[in-house]
Amino acid sequence: MTQTELKLLCQQTCEIINTVGDFLRDELGKVSNQQIETKSLNSLVSYVDKTAEEMLVEQLSAALPNSVFLTEEETIEQQKGEFRWIIDPLDGTTNFLHQIPVFSISVALQQNEETILGVVLEVNRNECFSAFKNGGAFLNDQPIKVKANDNLSDALIATGFPYYDFEREEAYFKLFRKLIHDTRGIRRLGSAAVDLCYVACGRFDAYFEYSLNSWDVAAGALIVQEAGGHVFDFSGVNEFLFGKEIVAVNDGLKKEFMELIQSHF
Ligand code: IPD
Ligand code: CA
Ligand code: CA
């Protein structure tokens, strides 16, 4: 795919995501307890996630014929192919169901297993973050960059708390304790895709979490990289997509923050 085609597809993906954002906004506050299913410990889903996914699949298939899908809710057959969309139709389901205003839609496109496009819509502020490979990163059409900060004491850190996999909680809370002493503070927004985009646009300096899936991070990771930031797994290599652990960090704090991660995990 040429850069021009990719740019156009990125714009189309933003338009598609926006129509699904309207749907999420319309459904906010309408889901009854009977309509909530528990997939596994603390992992909830409703018709809203599934319908949003179906809407995305239908429109993205039309935008890129012959593309295949890897999606959280598996409303379509999961396949591998040259062009594969990786989708989280509602990232922050718990927030959505509790009417807490941080949730998003995350869509990435891979070509031969390399991520080439990422779009995340943070629904409540109507902020569309996007990037395509070697094309830079954008927030509603304005270029974004990670924060220029190399002082840990000035850094605001994002994380996601463990909520079903408690095996590494000792290491996690030890690092958490260190960070509340040594940084400006820690936030837990409840949408991994938004956490990553906030690193990309400089609102957060760094973000870390374990037990995530590819659909939580695929789009956001490319947006961080295209904004000049770095994304790793906890061991410092590139296995963050399927490795179930991720660190995103601005350039200035890369060395210090990765050393902290590696000395704890
Ligand atoms: C969750 C959110 C949350 C993170 C969880 C994810 P979901 O995604 O990204 O911030 O802490 O690990 O599973 O289930 O709302 O799509
Ligand atoms: Ca998610
Ligand atoms: Ca989800």
Tab-separated table of C-alpha atoms and ligand atoms in Angstrom:
chain	number	residue	atom	x	y	z
A	1	MET	CA	0.000	0.000	0.000
A	2	THR	CA	1.388	3.436	-0.895
A	3	GLN	CA	1.671	6.248	1.665
A	4	THR	CA	-1.096	8.137	-0.154
A	5	GLU	CA	-3.415	5.114	-0.004
A	6	LEU	CA	-2.554	4.591	3.643
A	7	LYS	CA	-3.278	8.216	4.486
A	8	LEU	CA	-6.654	7.997	2.765
A	9	LEU	CA	-7.495	4.752	4.555
A	10	CYS	CA	-6.530	6.396	7.851
A	11	GLN	CA	-8.982	9.244	7.172
A	12	GLN	CA	-11.699	6.747	6.232
A	13	THR	CA	-11.050	4.756	9.406
A	14	CYS	CA	-11.464	7.955	11.471
A	15	GLU	CA	-14.821	8.587	9.774
A	16	ILE	CA	-15.956	5.001	10.388
A	17	ILE	CA	-14.878	5.091	14.028
A	18	ASN	CA	-16.787	8.340	14.498
A	19	THR	CA	-20.074	6.758	13.397
A	20	VAL	CA	-19.521	3.989	15.956
A	21	GLY	CA	-18.625	6.625	18.574
A	22	ASP	CA	-22.071	8.162	18.019
A	23	PHE	CA	-23.619	4.756	18.699
A	24	LEU	CA	-21.674	4.380	21.993
A	25	ARG	CA	-22.728	7.866	23.077
A	26	ASP	CA	-26.373	7.030	22.338
A	27	GLU	CA	-26.258	3.826	24.388
A	28	LEU	CA	-24.544	5.334	27.429
A	29	GLY	CA	-26.723	4.784	30.496
A	30	LYS	CA	-29.134	2.468	28.664
A	31	VAL	CA	-27.645	-0.944	29.459
A	32	SER	CA	-29.548	-2.805	32.188
A	33	ASN	CA	-27.901	-5.249	34.611
A	34	GLN	CA	-29.669	-8.118	32.851
A	35	GLN	CA	-27.923	-7.139	29.625
A	36	ILE	CA	-24.427	-7.408	31.129
A	37	GLU	CA	-22.579	-10.714	30.751
A	38	THR	CA	-19.431	-11.728	32.626
A	39	LYS	CA	-16.936	-13.291	30.210
A	40	SER	CA	-14.391	-14.062	32.930
A	41	LEU	CA	-13.393	-12.529	36.283
A	42	ASN	CA	-14.154	-8.775	36.078
A	43	SER	CA	-14.397	-8.887	32.284
A	44	LEU	CA	-17.814	-7.594	31.259
A	45	VAL	CA	-19.581	-7.312	27.930
A	46	SER	CA	-22.976	-6.224	26.622
A	47	TYR	CA	-24.791	-5.865	23.311
A	48	VAL	CA	-23.082	-2.470	22.983
A	49	ASP	CA	-19.574	-3.964	22.564
A	50	LYS	CA	-20.874	-6.577	20.127
A	51	THR	CA	-22.964	-4.209	18.014
A	52	ALA	CA	-20.109	-1.675	17.871
A	53	GLU	CA	-17.823	-4.445	16.657
A	54	GLU	CA	-20.282	-5.557	13.967
A	55	MET	CA	-20.603	-1.962	12.755
A	56	LEU	CA	-16.810	-1.628	12.524
A	57	VAL	CA	-16.338	-4.950	10.747
A	58	GLU	CA	-18.984	-4.147	8.160
A	59	GLN	CA	-17.606	-0.697	7.335
A	60	LEU	CA	-13.912	-1.639	7.462
A	61	SER	CA	-14.516	-4.639	5.189
A	62	ALA	CA	-16.083	-2.286	2.673
A	63	ALA	CA	-13.191	0.172	2.994
A	64	LEU	CA	-10.592	-2.576	2.438
A	65	PRO	CA	-12.045	-5.568	0.576
A	66	ASN	CA	-10.422	-8.951	1.372
A	67	SER	CA	-9.105	-7.764	4.729
A	68	VAL	CA	-9.505	-10.100	7.726
A	69	PHE	CA	-10.101	-9.554	11.422
A	70	LEU	CA	-8.840	-10.169	14.937
A	71	THR	CA	-11.494	-8.762	17.268
A	72	GLU	CA	-12.134	-8.887	20.986
A	73	GLU	CA	-15.753	-9.976	20.798
A	74	GLU	CA	-15.254	-12.461	17.950
A	75	THR	CA	-18.439	-11.454	16.121
A	76	ILE	CA	-16.680	-12.498	12.918
A	77	GLU	CA	-14.398	-15.422	12.091
A	78	GLN	CA	-10.849	-14.686	13.296
A	79	GLN	CA	-8.412	-15.091	10.434
A	80	LYS	CA	-4.865	-14.368	9.372
A	81	GLY	CA	-4.171	-12.656	6.083
A	82	GLU	CA	-2.080	-9.970	4.406
A	83	PHE	CA	-4.295	-7.153	5.726
A	84	ARG	CA	-5.721	-7.761	9.178
A	85	TRP	CA	-7.680	-5.357	11.345
A	86	ILE	CA	-7.186	-5.647	15.119
A	87	ILE	CA	-10.206	-4.215	16.899
A	88	ASP	CA	-11.367	-3.389	20.380
A	89	PRO	CA	-14.871	-1.999	19.783
A	90	LEU	CA	-15.156	-0.611	23.308
A	91	ASP	CA	-12.016	-0.207	25.390
A	92	GLY	CA	-13.107	0.693	28.889
A	93	THR	CA	-16.287	-1.396	29.117
A	94	THR	CA	-16.322	-1.188	32.913
A	95	ASN	CA	-16.176	2.617	32.742
A	96	PHE	CA	-18.898	2.617	30.076
A	97	LEU	CA	-21.208	0.427	32.148
A	98	HIS	CA	-20.616	2.563	35.253
A	99	GLN	CA	-21.031	5.756	33.220
A	100	ILE	CA	-17.507	6.942	33.904
A	101	PRO	CA	-16.359	9.080	31.014
A	102	VAL	CA	-13.181	7.413	29.743
A	103	PHE	CA	-13.795	4.813	27.044
A	104	SER	CA	-12.684	4.437	23.483
A	105	ILE	CA	-12.704	2.507	20.233
A	106	SER	CA	-9.404	1.094	19.043
A	107	VAL	CA	-8.719	-0.005	15.459
A	108	ALA	CA	-5.351	-1.035	14.020
A	109	LEU	CA	-4.436	-2.427	10.636
A	110	GLN	CA	-1.582	-4.831	10.055
A	111	GLN	CA	0.062	-5.699	6.774
A	112	ASN	CA	1.875	-9.037	7.002
A	113	GLU	CA	1.792	-8.759	10.815
A	114	GLU	CA	3.300	-5.285	10.948
A	115	THR	CA	1.043	-2.524	12.268
A	116	ILE	CA	0.682	0.164	9.607
A	117	LEU	CA	-2.298	2.160	10.837
A	118	GLY	CA	-3.874	2.957	14.199
A	119	VAL	CA	-6.923	4.980	15.166
A	120	VAL	CA	-8.326	5.498	18.670
A	121	LEU	CA	-11.424	7.562	19.393
A	122	GLU	CA	-11.827	8.742	22.984
A	123	VAL	CA	-15.565	9.059	22.846
A	124	ASN	CA	-16.463	11.585	25.526
A	125	ARG	CA	-14.053	14.340	24.545
A	126	ASN	CA	-14.474	13.336	20.909
A	127	GLU	CA	-10.728	13.104	20.460
A	128	CYS	CA	-9.606	11.040	17.497
A	129	PHE	CA	-5.971	9.936	17.715
A	130	SER	CA	-4.476	8.468	14.562
A	131	ALA	CA	-1.214	7.420	12.983
A	132	PHE	CA	0.046	5.529	9.995
A	133	LYS	CA	3.484	4.031	9.513
A	134	ASN	CA	6.072	6.759	8.841
A	135	GLY	CA	3.286	9.355	8.604
A	136	GLY	CA	3.393	10.877	12.106
A	137	ALA	CA	0.705	10.918	14.787
A	138	PHE	CA	-2.310	13.198	15.044
A	139	LEU	CA	-5.017	14.320	17.433
A	140	ASN	CA	-8.014	15.529	15.406
A	141	ASP	CA	-5.696	16.416	12.482
A	142	GLN	CA	-3.138	18.266	14.612
A	143	PRO	CA	0.323	16.641	14.835
A	144	ILE	CA	1.204	15.329	18.304
A	145	LYS	CA	4.493	14.560	20.038
A	146	VAL	CA	5.419	12.823	23.267
A	147	LYS	CA	6.440	15.061	26.146
A	148	ALA	CA	9.964	16.466	26.201
A	149	ASN	CA	10.728	15.617	29.827
A	150	ASP	CA	13.604	13.705	31.340
A	151	ASN	CA	12.808	14.350	34.984
A	152	LEU	CA	11.065	11.476	36.723
A	153	SER	CA	9.940	13.802	39.503
A	154	ASP	CA	7.978	15.866	36.939
A	155	ALA	CA	6.426	12.838	35.265
A	156	LEU	CA	2.782	11.798	35.378
A	157	ILE	CA	2.464	8.026	34.997
A	158	ALA	CA	-0.475	5.922	33.821
A	159	THR	CA	-1.171	2.300	34.629
A	160	GLY	CA	-3.910	-0.291	34.725
A	161	PHE	CA	-4.392	-2.179	37.995
A	162	PRO	CA	-4.320	-5.972	37.897
A	163	TYR	CA	-7.924	-7.188	38.045
A	164	TYR	CA	-7.826	-10.899	37.194
A	165	ASP	CA	-4.186	-11.985	36.989
A	166	PHE	CA	-2.656	-11.438	40.421
A	167	GLU	CA	0.468	-13.523	39.919
A	168	ARG	CA	2.775	-10.536	39.586
A	169	GLU	CA	1.027	-8.278	42.066
A	170	GLU	CA	3.989	-8.203	44.500
A	171	ALA	CA	6.284	-6.776	41.836
A	172	TYR	CA	3.513	-4.505	40.582
A	173	PHE	CA	2.767	-2.922	43.955
A	174	LYS	CA	6.455	-2.564	44.814
A	175	LEU	CA	6.932	-0.539	41.650
A	176	PHE	CA	3.702	1.335	42.349
A	177	ARG	CA	5.016	2.356	45.784
A	178	LYS	CA	8.295	3.539	44.271
A	179	LEU	CA	6.470	5.570	41.620
A	180	ILE	CA	4.094	7.349	43.992
A	181	HIS	CA	7.174	8.568	45.872
A	182	ASP	CA	9.331	9.453	42.895
A	183	THR	CA	6.885	10.944	40.358
A	184	ARG	CA	4.165	13.599	40.162
A	185	GLY	CA	1.559	10.843	40.484
A	186	ILE	CA	-0.148	7.859	38.956
A	187	ARG	CA	-3.470	7.675	37.091
A	188	ARG	CA	-5.666	4.710	36.205
A	189	LEU	CA	-8.035	5.860	33.463
A	190	GLY	CA	-9.560	2.472	32.604
A	191	SER	CA	-8.843	2.393	28.873
A	192	ALA	CA	-5.443	1.127	27.794
A	193	ALA	CA	-5.894	2.626	24.322
A	194	VAL	CA	-6.475	6.074	25.836
A	195	ASP	CA	-3.514	5.658	28.213
A	196	LEU	CA	-1.276	5.068	25.202
A	197	CYS	CA	-2.694	8.016	23.265
A	198	TYR	CA	-2.166	10.260	26.279
A	199	VAL	CA	1.510	9.253	26.293
A	200	ALA	CA	1.615	10.034	22.572
A	201	CYS	CA	0.281	13.565	23.012
A	202	GLY	CA	2.368	14.338	26.096
A	203	ARG	CA	-0.355	14.281	28.772
A	204	PHE	CA	1.331	11.271	30.383
A	205	ASP	CA	5.069	10.656	30.401
A	206	ALA	CA	4.862	6.882	30.672
A	207	TYR	CA	2.384	4.018	30.962
A	208	PHE	CA	2.740	0.384	31.989
A	209	GLU	CA	0.364	-2.521	32.436
A	210	TYR	CA	0.359	-6.309	32.256
A	211	SER	CA	-2.263	-8.859	31.131
A	212	LEU	CA	-3.376	-6.870	28.120
A	213	ASN	CA	-4.399	-8.230	24.739
A	214	SER	CA	-3.375	-7.198	21.249
A	215	TRP	CA	-6.642	-5.323	20.613
A	216	ASP	CA	-6.033	-3.112	23.679
A	217	VAL	CA	-2.656	-1.880	22.447
A	218	ALA	CA	-2.171	-2.359	18.693
A	219	ALA	CA	-3.440	1.054	17.588
A	220	GLY	CA	-2.174	3.034	20.591
A	221	ALA	CA	1.332	1.577	20.341
A	222	LEU	CA	1.757	2.776	16.753
A	223	ILE	CA	0.399	6.192	17.741
A	224	VAL	CA	3.039	6.419	20.522
A	225	GLN	CA	5.836	5.360	18.164
A	226	GLU	CA	4.778	7.786	15.456
A	227	ALA	CA	4.660	10.548	18.078
A	228	GLY	CA	8.324	9.924	18.894
A	229	GLY	CA	7.824	7.660	21.918
A	230	HIS	CA	8.909	4.103	22.655
A	231	VAL	CA	6.959	0.938	23.282
A	232	PHE	CA	8.375	-2.249	24.795
A	233	ASP	CA	7.415	-5.316	26.745
A	234	PHE	CA	8.790	-5.492	30.300
A	235	SER	CA	12.031	-7.116	29.165
A	236	GLY	CA	12.723	-4.224	26.821
A	237	VAL	CA	12.045	-5.953	23.509
A	238	ASN	CA	9.301	-5.577	20.993
A	239	GLU	CA	6.916	-8.338	22.147
A	240	PHE	CA	4.243	-6.035	23.508
A	241	LEU	CA	1.478	-6.948	21.054
A	242	PHE	CA	0.952	-10.581	22.049
A	243	GLY	CA	3.271	-10.653	25.073
A	244	LYS	CA	0.599	-9.410	27.507
A	245	GLU	CA	2.735	-6.624	28.979
A	246	ILE	CA	3.491	-3.139	27.749
A	247	VAL	CA	5.491	-0.034	28.603
A	248	ALA	CA	5.153	3.200	26.648
A	249	VAL	CA	7.472	6.047	27.483
A	250	ASN	CA	8.651	9.380	26.134
A	251	ASP	CA	12.165	9.666	24.792
A	252	GLY	CA	13.754	11.479	27.726
A	253	LEU	CA	12.666	8.954	30.367
A	254	LYS	CA	13.188	5.833	28.287
A	255	LYS	CA	16.367	4.608	29.993
A	256	GLU	CA	15.391	5.420	33.571
A	257	PHE	CA	11.842	4.106	33.297
A	258	MET	CA	12.865	0.842	31.603
A	259	GLU	CA	15.469	0.278	34.320
A	260	LEU	CA	12.749	0.695	36.941
A	261	ILE	CA	10.467	-1.767	35.123
A	262	GLN	CA	13.247	-4.297	34.680
A	263	SER	CA	14.424	-4.092	38.273
A	264	HIS	CA	10.896	-4.918	39.464
A	265	PHE	CA	9.604	-7.512	36.967
B	1	IPD	C1	-9.615	-3.014	29.467
B	1	IPD	C2	-9.119	-1.597	29.546
B	1	IPD	C3	-8.448	-1.355	30.883
B	1	IPD	C4	-7.336	-2.309	31.130
B	1	IPD	C5	-7.831	-3.727	30.968
B	1	IPD	C6	-8.478	-3.941	29.614
B	1	IPD	P1	-11.826	-3.602	28.016
B	1	IPD	O1	-10.236	-3.281	28.213
B	1	IPD	O2	-8.196	-1.315	28.542
B	1	IPD	O3	-7.888	-0.072	30.975
B	1	IPD	O4	-6.837	-2.131	32.419
B	1	IPD	O5	-6.775	-4.610	31.147
B	1	IPD	O6	-8.922	-5.263	29.496
B	1	IPD	O7	-12.062	-4.933	28.660
B	1	IPD	O8	-12.580	-2.523	28.646
B	1	IPD	O9	-11.935	-3.653	26.547
B	2	CA	CA	-9.754	-3.431	25.875
B	3	CA	CA	-13.242	-4.101	24.858
